[in-house]
XYZ file of C-alpha atoms in Angstrom:
731
model
C 0.000 0.000 0.000
C 1.395 3.387 -0.876
C 2.187 5.527 2.124
C 0.658 8.469 0.258
C -2.780 6.907 0.707
C -2.334 5.750 4.292
C -3.961 7.115 7.398
C -3.273 6.348 11.044
C -5.962 5.869 13.681
C -5.345 5.291 17.375
C -7.928 3.427 19.457
C -8.299 2.952 23.182
C -9.216 -0.708 23.731
C -11.293 -1.744 26.727
C -11.699 -5.296 27.995
C -8.201 -6.666 27.321
C -6.884 -8.660 30.283
C -4.013 -10.732 28.858
C -1.699 -11.193 25.912
C -4.138 -13.516 24.150
C -6.608 -10.608 24.087
C -3.994 -8.531 22.275
C -3.622 -11.237 19.672
C -7.381 -11.376 19.036
C -7.779 -7.612 18.761
C -4.861 -7.420 16.336
C -6.321 -10.217 14.243
C -9.773 -8.618 14.145
C -8.381 -5.257 13.032
C -5.924 -6.790 10.542
C -8.753 -8.683 8.846
C -10.620 -5.432 8.160
C -10.464 -4.546 4.463
C -8.084 -1.668 3.815
C -5.999 -2.106 6.992
C -2.271 -2.260 6.298
C -0.789 -2.804 9.762
C -1.923 -3.078 13.381
C -0.029 -2.683 16.630
C -1.862 -3.325 19.913
C -0.075 -2.533 23.166
C -1.238 -4.389 26.276
C 0.529 -2.031 28.699
C -1.382 1.087 27.661
C -4.392 -0.676 26.035
C -3.954 1.245 22.806
C -4.102 0.154 19.175
C -2.354 1.966 16.329
C -3.929 1.102 12.980
C -2.471 2.130 9.616
C -5.078 1.947 6.857
C -6.321 3.484 3.636
C -8.344 6.705 3.792
C -11.551 4.937 2.774
C -11.595 2.923 6.022
C -13.907 4.643 8.512
C -13.202 4.708 12.222
C -16.559 2.971 12.752
C -15.299 0.040 10.677
C -12.404 -0.369 13.080
C -14.429 -0.030 16.286
C -17.008 -2.521 14.976
C -14.241 -5.014 14.185
C -12.999 -4.748 17.764
C -16.559 -5.103 19.062
C -17.056 -8.282 17.005
C -13.938 -9.693 18.678
C -15.546 -9.179 22.066
C -13.921 -5.924 23.148
C -14.747 -2.219 23.102
C -12.831 0.490 21.231
C -13.067 4.240 21.021
C -10.895 6.689 19.025
C -8.167 8.425 21.014
C -9.193 11.995 21.776
C -6.504 14.002 19.988
C -8.357 17.205 20.761
C -6.557 17.200 24.081
C -3.354 17.554 22.095
C -4.667 19.819 19.395
C -6.738 22.355 21.303
C -5.628 22.184 24.901
C -2.416 23.090 26.616
C 0.078 20.383 27.435
C -0.485 20.948 31.148
C -4.273 20.599 30.724
C -3.760 17.339 28.870
C -1.483 16.125 31.673
C -4.165 17.054 34.217
C -6.780 15.185 32.163
C -4.571 12.078 32.064
C -3.922 12.269 35.807
C -7.634 12.705 36.624
C -8.632 9.707 34.489
C -5.941 7.564 36.085
C -6.907 8.578 39.628
C -10.615 7.874 38.966
C -9.791 4.398 37.675
C -7.506 3.723 40.653
C -10.183 4.804 43.165
C -12.795 2.575 41.528
C -10.473 -0.440 41.519
C -9.386 0.148 45.122
C -13.001 0.425 46.345
C -13.749 -2.926 44.731
C -10.685 -4.492 46.367
C -11.671 -3.153 49.797
C -15.211 -4.540 49.481
C -13.913 -7.942 48.407
C -11.365 -8.002 51.247
C -13.956 -6.920 53.849
C -16.110 -9.927 52.957
C -13.302 -12.413 52.288
C -11.308 -11.951 55.526
C -14.140 -13.056 57.876
C -15.018 -15.764 55.353
C -11.495 -17.238 55.533
C -11.352 -16.932 59.338
C -14.654 -18.763 59.773
C -13.675 -21.460 57.270
C -10.265 -22.144 58.788
C -11.008 -21.678 62.501
C -14.412 -23.375 62.711
C -14.411 -26.966 61.493
C -16.700 -28.847 61.368
C -19.417 -26.224 61.312
C -23.193 -26.309 61.700
C -25.283 -25.852 58.552
C -26.247 -22.268 59.317
C -22.545 -21.319 59.444
C -22.040 -22.731 55.938
C -24.986 -20.678 54.719
C -23.259 -17.638 56.258
C -20.159 -18.510 54.232
C -22.383 -18.689 51.151
C -23.755 -15.207 51.949
C -20.230 -13.782 52.281
C -18.734 -15.530 49.231
C -21.488 -14.914 46.695
C -21.144 -11.097 46.445
C -17.356 -11.420 46.347
C -17.458 -13.919 43.502
C -20.244 -12.449 41.393
C -20.256 -8.739 42.301
C -16.665 -7.838 43.090
C -15.499 -10.363 40.525
C -18.247 -9.663 37.981
C -15.730 -8.383 35.430
C -14.243 -11.880 35.108
C -17.584 -13.445 34.262
C -18.788 -10.627 32.001
C -15.597 -10.529 29.959
C -15.238 -14.304 29.748
C -18.889 -14.619 28.614
C -18.307 -11.964 25.965
C -15.197 -13.792 24.776
C -17.073 -17.093 24.711
C -19.797 -15.583 22.524
C -17.071 -14.783 20.033
C -15.564 -18.249 20.256
C -12.498 -17.268 22.252
C -10.995 -17.568 25.719
C -8.987 -15.146 27.850
C -7.330 -14.885 31.232
C -10.768 -13.951 32.577
C -12.026 -17.326 31.360
C -9.515 -19.095 33.610
C -10.362 -16.938 36.643
C -14.122 -17.245 36.081
C -13.869 -21.026 35.654
C -11.676 -21.400 38.751
C -13.670 -19.158 41.095
C -16.992 -20.262 39.575
C -16.159 -23.951 39.931
C -15.240 -23.525 43.620
C -18.504 -21.620 44.293
C -20.678 -23.986 42.226
C -19.326 -27.158 43.854
C -19.648 -25.627 47.328
C -23.242 -24.547 46.643
C -24.055 -28.029 45.332
C -22.649 -29.521 48.538
C -24.637 -27.029 50.590
C -27.863 -28.158 48.918
C -27.215 -31.898 48.849
C -25.266 -32.522 52.081
C -26.363 -32.035 55.669
C -24.941 -31.894 59.153
C -21.264 -31.677 59.979
C -20.361 -33.689 56.845
C -21.475 -30.696 54.824
C -18.366 -28.756 55.926
C -16.080 -31.332 54.283
C -17.356 -30.329 50.831
C -17.682 -26.546 51.161
C -14.861 -24.413 49.688
C -16.478 -20.986 49.452
C -13.305 -19.331 50.747
C -11.337 -20.712 47.774
C -13.289 -18.827 45.115
C -13.508 -15.655 47.200
C -9.758 -15.598 47.894
C -9.034 -16.206 44.205
C -11.161 -13.206 43.203
C -9.805 -10.942 45.965
C -6.139 -11.714 45.335
C -6.457 -11.268 41.583
C -8.344 -8.000 42.030
C -5.598 -6.820 44.405
C -2.945 -7.924 41.930
C -4.595 -6.028 39.098
C -4.904 -2.908 41.240
C -1.217 -3.016 42.205
C -0.318 -3.743 38.581
C -2.400 -0.784 37.338
C -0.907 1.463 40.012
C 2.608 0.462 39.002
C 1.792 0.885 35.308
C 0.519 4.406 35.958
C 4.080 5.362 36.902
C 5.205 4.317 33.432
C 3.465 7.364 31.950
C 5.077 9.757 34.415
C 7.622 10.867 31.817
C 4.874 12.140 29.496
C 3.053 13.884 32.330
C 6.314 15.497 33.479
C 6.926 16.797 29.966
C 3.432 18.181 29.628
C 3.508 19.811 33.055
C 6.467 21.927 31.945
C 4.078 24.165 30.003
C 2.303 26.946 31.931
C -1.488 27.127 32.076
C -1.661 30.779 30.954
C 0.281 33.354 28.920
C 0.490 37.148 29.108
C -0.635 38.335 25.668
C -0.198 41.945 24.487
C -2.863 43.695 22.419
C -2.189 46.256 19.673
C -2.066 49.116 22.207
C 0.407 47.242 24.435
C -2.182 46.279 27.025
C -1.650 42.983 28.796
C -4.114 40.203 29.481
C -3.676 36.722 30.897
C -5.213 34.113 28.593
C -5.410 30.298 28.768
C -2.651 28.607 26.846
C -5.100 26.954 24.458
C -6.273 30.440 23.403
C -2.809 31.567 22.262
C -2.607 31.943 18.467
C 0.334 32.123 16.107
C 1.341 35.762 15.719
C 0.356 36.805 19.265
C 2.894 38.885 21.167
C 3.625 37.444 24.599
C 5.489 39.005 27.507
C 7.688 36.824 29.738
C 8.903 38.182 33.073
C 11.742 36.853 35.259
C 10.958 33.449 36.719
C 8.112 32.764 34.281
C 7.935 29.858 31.876
C 7.880 30.492 28.132
C 4.415 29.505 26.955
C 4.945 28.424 23.323
C 7.653 28.460 20.642
C 8.459 31.811 19.062
C 10.945 34.589 18.285
C 11.962 37.466 20.562
C 10.883 40.860 19.180
C 11.715 43.043 22.173
C 14.099 42.872 25.141
C 16.732 40.370 26.173
C 17.238 37.828 28.927
C 18.862 34.565 30.016
C 16.725 31.478 29.475
C 17.236 28.083 31.098
C 16.774 25.519 28.302
C 17.753 22.458 30.330
C 14.426 20.755 29.541
C 15.529 20.629 25.892
C 19.328 20.624 25.929
C 20.088 19.247 29.372
C 22.536 22.119 29.882
C 21.942 23.858 33.251
C 23.607 27.128 32.219
C 21.118 29.767 31.058
C 21.484 30.948 27.455
C 21.515 34.630 26.523
C 18.569 35.560 24.309
C 18.029 38.811 22.425
C 15.887 40.196 19.593
C 15.730 37.717 16.711
C 16.561 34.673 18.843
C 14.116 31.793 19.147
C 12.608 30.589 22.420
C 10.973 27.272 23.210
C 7.816 26.598 25.196
C 8.535 25.036 28.578
C 11.889 26.786 29.075
C 12.324 29.126 32.047
C 13.189 32.839 31.891
C 15.748 33.370 34.652
C 16.320 37.119 34.512
C 15.299 40.004 32.332
C 12.003 40.569 30.576
C 11.203 40.135 26.895
C 8.375 40.007 24.397
C 8.235 37.276 21.784
C 5.988 36.523 18.827
C 4.275 33.120 18.987
C 5.124 30.936 15.991
C 4.266 27.365 16.986
C 1.294 26.790 19.272
C -0.797 23.851 20.479
C 0.291 20.530 19.030
C 3.004 22.218 16.934
C 5.212 23.242 19.874
C 8.486 21.449 20.480
C 7.184 20.254 23.837
C 4.066 18.696 22.300
C 6.084 17.073 19.517
C 8.454 15.519 22.048
C 5.528 14.269 24.135
C 3.895 12.744 21.033
C 7.145 11.066 20.055
C 7.516 9.553 23.526
C 3.863 8.473 23.533
C 4.272 6.816 20.127
C 7.408 4.995 21.277
C 5.683 3.763 24.429
C 2.782 2.450 22.371
C 4.981 0.616 19.869
C 5.984 -3.039 19.956
C 9.484 -4.506 19.985
C 10.057 -7.378 17.511
C 10.931 -9.823 20.320
C 7.339 -9.463 21.600
C 6.295 -11.669 18.679
C 7.262 -14.878 20.494
C 5.139 -14.020 23.534
C 2.210 -13.099 21.281
C 2.366 -16.433 19.442
C 2.540 -18.403 22.686
C -0.271 -16.464 24.351
C -2.623 -17.062 21.410
C -2.795 -20.791 22.250
C -2.031 -20.568 25.959
C -5.501 -20.220 27.495
C -7.128 -23.089 25.530
C -4.103 -25.242 26.413
C -4.498 -24.462 30.133
C -8.185 -25.398 30.027
C -7.230 -28.725 28.423
C -4.624 -29.330 31.154
C -7.177 -28.477 33.875
C -9.755 -30.879 32.435
C -7.085 -33.565 32.050
C -6.072 -33.019 35.688
C -9.667 -33.467 36.843
C -10.145 -36.635 34.755
C -6.760 -37.998 35.817
C -7.548 -37.687 39.530
C -10.999 -39.246 39.113
C -9.573 -42.073 36.989
C -7.036 -42.934 39.702
C -9.701 -43.329 42.357
C -9.635 -39.907 43.978
C -12.842 -38.296 45.173
C -14.394 -35.419 43.287
C -13.273 -33.145 46.152
C -9.686 -34.224 45.726
C -9.887 -33.812 41.946
C -11.579 -30.446 41.651
C -9.092 -28.427 43.732
C -5.983 -29.230 41.613
C -7.991 -28.540 38.459
C -9.071 -25.151 39.838
C -5.465 -24.421 40.853
C -4.285 -25.103 37.285
C -6.876 -22.680 35.909
C -5.898 -19.952 38.339
C -2.107 -20.226 38.414
C -1.623 -19.923 34.635
C -0.637 -16.358 33.781
C -0.583 -15.033 30.220
C -0.774 -11.561 31.808
C 2.915 -11.701 32.679
C 3.726 -12.710 29.099
C 1.726 -9.817 27.729
C 3.327 -7.285 30.078
C 6.926 -8.456 29.695
C 7.845 -6.348 26.673
C 5.529 -3.283 26.680
C 6.135 -2.396 30.329
C 9.910 -2.341 29.897
C 9.527 -0.471 26.616
C 7.312 2.193 28.195
C 9.628 2.761 31.150
C 12.787 2.660 29.021
C 11.588 5.131 26.411
C 10.079 7.356 29.103
C 13.350 7.454 31.017
C 15.147 8.171 27.737
C 12.993 11.243 27.145
C 13.946 12.562 30.582
C 17.619 12.131 29.648
C 17.203 13.815 26.253
C 17.192 10.568 24.256
C 14.033 10.239 22.130
C 13.420 6.758 20.745
C 11.089 6.492 17.755
C 9.700 2.986 18.425
C 10.365 -0.429 19.878
C 12.148 -1.642 16.757
C 14.641 1.228 16.971
C 15.296 0.448 20.629
C 15.886 -3.227 19.917
C 18.203 -2.334 17.033
C 20.167 0.124 19.188
C 20.964 -2.675 21.611
C 22.528 -4.745 18.811
C 24.630 -2.059 17.098
C 28.266 -2.988 16.512
C 29.478 -0.045 14.392
C 28.682 3.660 14.708
C 29.452 5.940 11.767
C 29.818 9.574 12.785
C 29.482 12.478 10.409
C 32.289 14.871 11.332
C 30.731 18.323 10.938
C 28.197 19.143 13.635
C 28.601 15.731 15.228
C 32.205 15.243 16.243
C 32.740 18.968 15.830
C 30.592 21.895 16.920
C 29.527 22.552 13.336
C 30.637 26.199 13.478
C 33.781 26.437 11.349
C 35.815 29.627 11.116
C 38.552 30.789 8.745
C 41.962 30.422 10.417
C 44.341 31.092 7.509
C 44.338 33.074 4.256
C 47.533 32.368 2.261
C 47.694 34.297 -1.052
C 50.381 33.732 -3.675
C 51.920 36.144 -6.177
C 50.503 39.654 -6.311
C 47.200 38.677 -4.740
C 46.667 40.181 -1.259
C 44.804 38.491 1.620
C 41.963 41.026 1.294
C 41.616 40.467 -2.455
C 41.631 36.687 -2.120
C 39.130 36.724 0.741
C 36.840 39.177 -1.071
C 36.794 36.978 -4.181
C 36.136 33.840 -2.116
C 33.396 35.504 -0.044
C 31.669 36.828 -3.168
C 31.317 33.292 -4.509
C 30.512 31.662 -1.168
C 27.802 34.241 -0.419
C 25.624 32.271 -2.856
C 25.958 29.065 -0.804
C 24.287 27.934 2.447
C 27.082 25.515 3.403
C 28.475 26.085 6.948
C 31.975 26.610 5.580
C 30.652 29.111 3.038
C 29.063 31.060 5.882
C 32.391 30.988 7.729
C 34.159 32.538 4.717
C 31.521 35.268 4.403
C 31.729 35.928 8.157
C 35.519 36.329 7.888
C 35.110 38.918 5.121
C 32.606 40.875 7.231
C 35.009 40.902 10.169
C 37.508 42.706 7.896
C 34.788 45.002 6.510
C 35.231 43.636 3.000
C 32.364 44.155 0.551
C 31.317 41.165 -1.543
C 30.799 41.678 -5.271
C 28.064 40.547 -7.665
C 28.475 37.044 -9.080
C 27.487 35.818 -12.515
C 27.287 32.274 -13.855
C 27.267 30.823 -10.334
C 27.489 27.046 -10.210
C 27.850 24.681 -7.263
C 29.561 21.342 -7.763
C 28.278 18.989 -5.075
C 31.000 17.914 -2.701
C 33.638 19.927 -4.599
C 33.037 23.679 -4.381
C 31.542 26.644 -6.257
C 32.352 28.435 -9.512
C 31.344 31.816 -10.867
C 32.351 35.071 -12.495
C 33.262 38.047 -10.288
C 33.878 41.397 -11.998
C 34.328 39.682 -15.373
C 36.893 37.240 -13.971
C 36.036 33.547 -13.698
C 37.241 31.450 -10.780
C 36.322 28.947 -8.074
C 36.554 28.132 -4.394
C 36.767 24.471 -3.513
C 38.871 21.365 -3.337
C 42.263 21.470 -5.103
C 40.982 18.834 -7.540
C 38.868 21.509 -9.231
C 42.057 22.973 -10.731
C 43.778 21.398 -13.724
C 47.164 22.039 -12.136
C 48.427 23.609 -8.903
C 51.898 25.139 -8.383
C 54.206 23.182 -6.089
C 54.411 25.890 -3.419
C 50.625 26.004 -3.240
C 50.444 22.212 -2.890
C 53.012 22.309 -0.080
C 51.029 24.952 1.801
C 47.881 22.850 1.422
C 49.693 19.788 2.778
C 51.110 21.717 5.757
C 47.723 23.108 6.759
C 46.004 19.735 6.353
C 48.528 18.141 8.702
C 47.300 20.582 11.317
C 43.839 19.059 10.955
C 42.337 21.999 9.097
C 40.001 21.835 6.138
C 41.741 23.516 3.193
C 40.254 25.109 0.069
C 41.863 26.478 -3.010
C 40.827 29.910 -4.296
C 41.653 30.407 -7.979
C 41.078 33.326 -10.341
C 42.851 32.955 -13.642
C 46.477 32.222 -12.761
C 46.178 33.669 -9.268
C 45.919 31.330 -6.255
C 45.241 31.531 -2.561
C 44.694 28.896 0.128
C 41.940 29.184 2.713
C 42.110 27.070 5.874
C 38.976 26.468 7.920
C 38.855 24.777 11.306
C 35.831 23.440 13.115
C 36.281 23.133 16.872
C 35.869 19.645 18.270
C 32.856 19.092 20.484
C 33.602 19.501 24.167
C 32.828 15.868 24.957
C 33.748 14.203 21.633
C 36.830 12.378 22.960
C 34.920 11.148 26.010
C 32.039 10.011 23.784
C 34.375 7.940 21.596
C 35.948 6.349 24.678
C 32.499 5.382 25.937
C 31.560 3.781 22.613
C 34.772 1.776 22.557
C 34.158 0.638 26.144
C 30.843 -0.786 24.881
C 32.768 -2.810 22.262
C 31.418 -0.601 19.488
C 33.649 0.510 16.638
C 33.426 4.255 15.836
C 34.013 5.333 12.233
C 34.444 8.969 11.156
C 32.818 9.925 7.853
C 33.910 13.219 6.302
C 34.304 15.014 3.024
C 37.752 16.219 4.117
C 40.874 14.775 2.553
C 42.589 11.924 4.343
C 45.366 13.983 5.948
C 42.891 16.363 7.579
C 40.607 13.493 8.569
C 43.453 11.576 10.192
C 44.528 14.629 12.192
C 41.013 15.086 13.603
C 40.501 11.350 14.157
C 43.740 11.177 16.138
C 42.513 13.903 18.491
C 39.340 11.988 19.379
C 40.781 8.472 19.302
C 39.101 7.118 16.154
C 41.038 4.615 14.060
C 38.581 3.888 11.233
C 38.166 6.790 8.776
C 36.142 7.330 5.625
C 37.580 10.487 4.030
C 36.685 12.491 0.905
C 33.160 11.112 0.991
C 30.606 12.937 -1.129
C 27.137 13.417 0.439
C 25.599 11.087 -2.127
C 28.057 8.335 -1.171
C 27.341 8.266 2.575
C 24.526 5.727 2.237
C 26.829 3.388 0.277
C 29.461 3.683 3.018
C 26.867 2.698 5.611
C 25.797 -0.254 3.468
C 29.370 -1.512 3.321
C 29.737 -1.513 7.103
C 26.411 -3.294 7.519
C 28.059 -6.430 6.162
C 29.947 -6.702 9.468
C 26.866 -6.375 11.673
C 24.300 -3.764 12.605
C 25.494 -0.236 11.884
C 24.248 3.094 13.216
C 24.717 6.457 11.529
C 24.958 9.690 13.514
C 24.279 12.942 11.642
C 22.527 16.294 11.800
C 22.056 17.627 8.278
C 19.744 17.179 5.299
C 22.585 15.503 3.418
C 22.759 12.891 6.190
C 19.119 11.803 5.741
C 19.795 9.072 3.097
C 22.544 7.561 5.272
C 20.347 7.757 8.378
C 17.617 5.917 6.479
C 20.044 3.299 5.126
C 21.560 2.541 8.523
C 20.059 -0.123 10.768
C 19.694 2.735 13.252
C 19.749 6.443 12.446
C 20.733 8.766 15.295
C 20.044 12.469 14.768
C 21.587 15.221 16.850
C 18.836 17.483 18.193
C 20.649 20.549 16.882
C 20.170 19.229 13.355
C 17.491 19.599 10.703
C 13.903 18.359 10.912
C 14.592 16.063 7.939
C 17.403 14.307 9.797
C 15.290 13.955 12.951
C 12.305 12.589 11.011
C 14.475 9.953 9.316
C 16.281 8.831 12.461
C 15.193 6.131 14.901
C 16.790 7.967 17.831
C 17.032 11.738 18.349
C 19.430 13.272 20.871
C 17.939 16.501 22.212
C 21.291 17.578 23.619
C 24.178 18.634 21.392
C 26.337 16.153 23.292
C 27.821 13.184 21.471
C 27.942 11.204 24.719
C 24.211 10.716 24.182
C 25.007 8.082 21.518
C 26.621 5.771 24.064
C 23.901 6.632 26.562
C 21.197 5.686 24.038
C 22.901 2.365 23.352
C 23.341 1.643 27.067
C 19.666 2.474 27.657
C 18.652 0.163 24.809
C 20.777 -2.668 26.190
C 19.379 -2.159 29.694
C 15.805 -2.167 28.354
C 16.394 -5.273 26.245
C 17.992 -7.023 29.202
C 14.912 -6.200 31.268
C 12.605 -7.488 28.515
C 14.557 -10.747 28.266
C 14.431 -11.139 32.036
C 10.683 -10.481 32.049
C 10.064 -13.008 29.279
C 12.263 -15.635 30.924
C 10.505 -15.410 34.269
C 7.062 -15.241 32.636
C 7.770 -18.458 30.715
C 9.559 -20.101 33.655
C 6.696 -19.254 35.988
C 4.190 -21.152 33.869
C 6.535 -24.047 33.163
C 7.027 -24.584 36.912
C 3.694 -23.539 38.438
C 1.232 -25.329 36.151
C 2.700 -28.814 36.809
C 2.901 -28.068 40.559
C -0.772 -27.109 40.558
C -1.672 -30.194 38.513
C -0.048 -32.631 40.985
C -1.810 -30.990 43.936
C 1.215 -29.318 45.549
C -0.372 -25.871 45.242
C -3.824 -24.959 46.548
C -6.086 -22.633 44.511
C -5.584 -19.813 47.038
C -1.803 -19.995 46.817
C -2.136 -20.247 43.043
C -4.166 -17.029 42.958
C -1.530 -15.202 45.000
C 1.291 -16.524 42.827
C -0.520 -15.534 39.640
C -1.070 -11.979 40.866
C 2.514 -11.748 42.100
C 3.927 -12.801 38.713
C 2.303 -9.883 36.889
C 3.281 -7.407 39.583
C 6.881 -8.654 39.555
C 7.150 -8.067 35.796
C 5.945 -4.482 36.166
C 8.181 -3.775 39.162
C 11.178 -5.236 37.338
C 10.487 -2.902 34.420
C 10.155 0.089 36.740
C 13.783 -0.416 37.794
C 14.684 1.267 34.494
C 13.507 4.555 35.973
C 16.803 4.607 37.871
C 18.873 4.333 34.675
C 21.475 7.094 34.377
């Protein structure tokens, strides 16, 4: 399907209780005509559906409904029309309401179950009226507090499927039904031998408690998004045409509004300063604690804090277009994505519940066939139903992914999706574009060496006249050098840029060029020697030629403050760094030596970067780090593209990971975070599988009672979530 005709719809799914539910919802949506891909996340109960434009949202919600679940479109209006802080408040309120409702249900179940268990255990044998009291306590616990298990399992059954709720409903229901049968058919003290009302009630109560604790723990996984959104203020001080001030809600701010920001206030939206100057703390974007000086013409970002001074800025990006909202959306998308290794758990969970029911029935038949009483047979069968836990399988990957990507956003590492995170953990080679990545990307002219009768001023004027037509960083450095000397650039005719080589043109009727020495048919020996000497110093050298007159320009780009440290960190992770640059080999080697890189790709044209990446991919997964438009093809070709946050939107859109800070150490940090997250996922999956492999047989042979099984099942899901939450401490 062509991406030009695709549309994306996000749905909130209600009724999913285990990984097998995820599988069914995905299958139902995927079978809808016009749907290209489906990703359902169990941790946040959200589905992302990519489909053709002729597929209506109703078609998708009906497909989910036919599968036995409920779906509603995600309310993007909270993003589009409300402030980030209002959206955060909305999320928090919804979460708190759900938590209160779940907790109230747990308290009611516990209030009835505790006396039920005490009476059952402490009073044996009991008179008939006491057993009827147990019935009165157990029935509301099983069918009112635990009604969700029966409602959802019945809905699944109507659609020919089974879920985790099916196992719980069968286990608790069987214990209640057999006990009620005994209550009606037995009499006297013998009646107490066949009554197990406490079993079903404890099963329901423990699983309800487990789900509450699980939901409470999962709510912390969205803290990173709420923290981001809470950075935005609720109001902004907008100026009218006469200069009058009024405080307006953030969702009422429009592009073009003039907004005043006083000391200590938070910048409301993205814009450009039109009056005043100040120092703004941009640590929420860059991670740098030192405030940045801002004056007229400088841009400001919503969510940053004005430390001192007052200024007025013109709003340019508001609502969902602000940097803060875009970051929050990117984090939200990453948290809702699915890592490839989740596929194994999904395949297992799709057959898990029916298999458990078969094992439970076989356990019951096996005990009866070997001469055991129905009492002795039913309890192990119930324990098998209850102890099995596809919930842990379903939570293993998405919980770790949500916490890992959320923690990354707090550290300035934005991960696009689960696939990018999994790839980052397997990278073996990192290719680094030199300019703006290893270096600060702000080159300056260090040397002007004219030859013959040509003066420095004449050579620089000629070079600046040609370079004024170019947007290349080095061209801007040449023009800046001419301005520093108050040299006036001249008009240029017949301008022509040769990609990766330089520029040509005619200045005051004289044709010439500025670029690599290879643009000249021949170069005098003394000029070549000067070029070689300057290149040995690690400078980028260009030849300026006009007729038979020559000059050499040397440009140096300062290494990033932490570039050497970043390379050391990559090497400590057993990752090979490779520098990719358009500079000649001598210059490249000089720079590589300073930062400790051994592998160099020099004199690489922009169009050849993708081919370089492809070559290194033969030795394992390769990542490309860049910041410019010309890096986009290489970022796309790489197994993992990493864009520096100071770069272009094109680079950031193409990349799988974006570093908000202009700090190359973020590359190693992103890889360490990916490895830590993947390690957590593997640990979660191992224990989820191991739990079922061990617990189901123990339940089947009667070692584990249904009550202990219920506690173990709840504990397994909670342990997976708590293990994932350890990633919040990653640094």
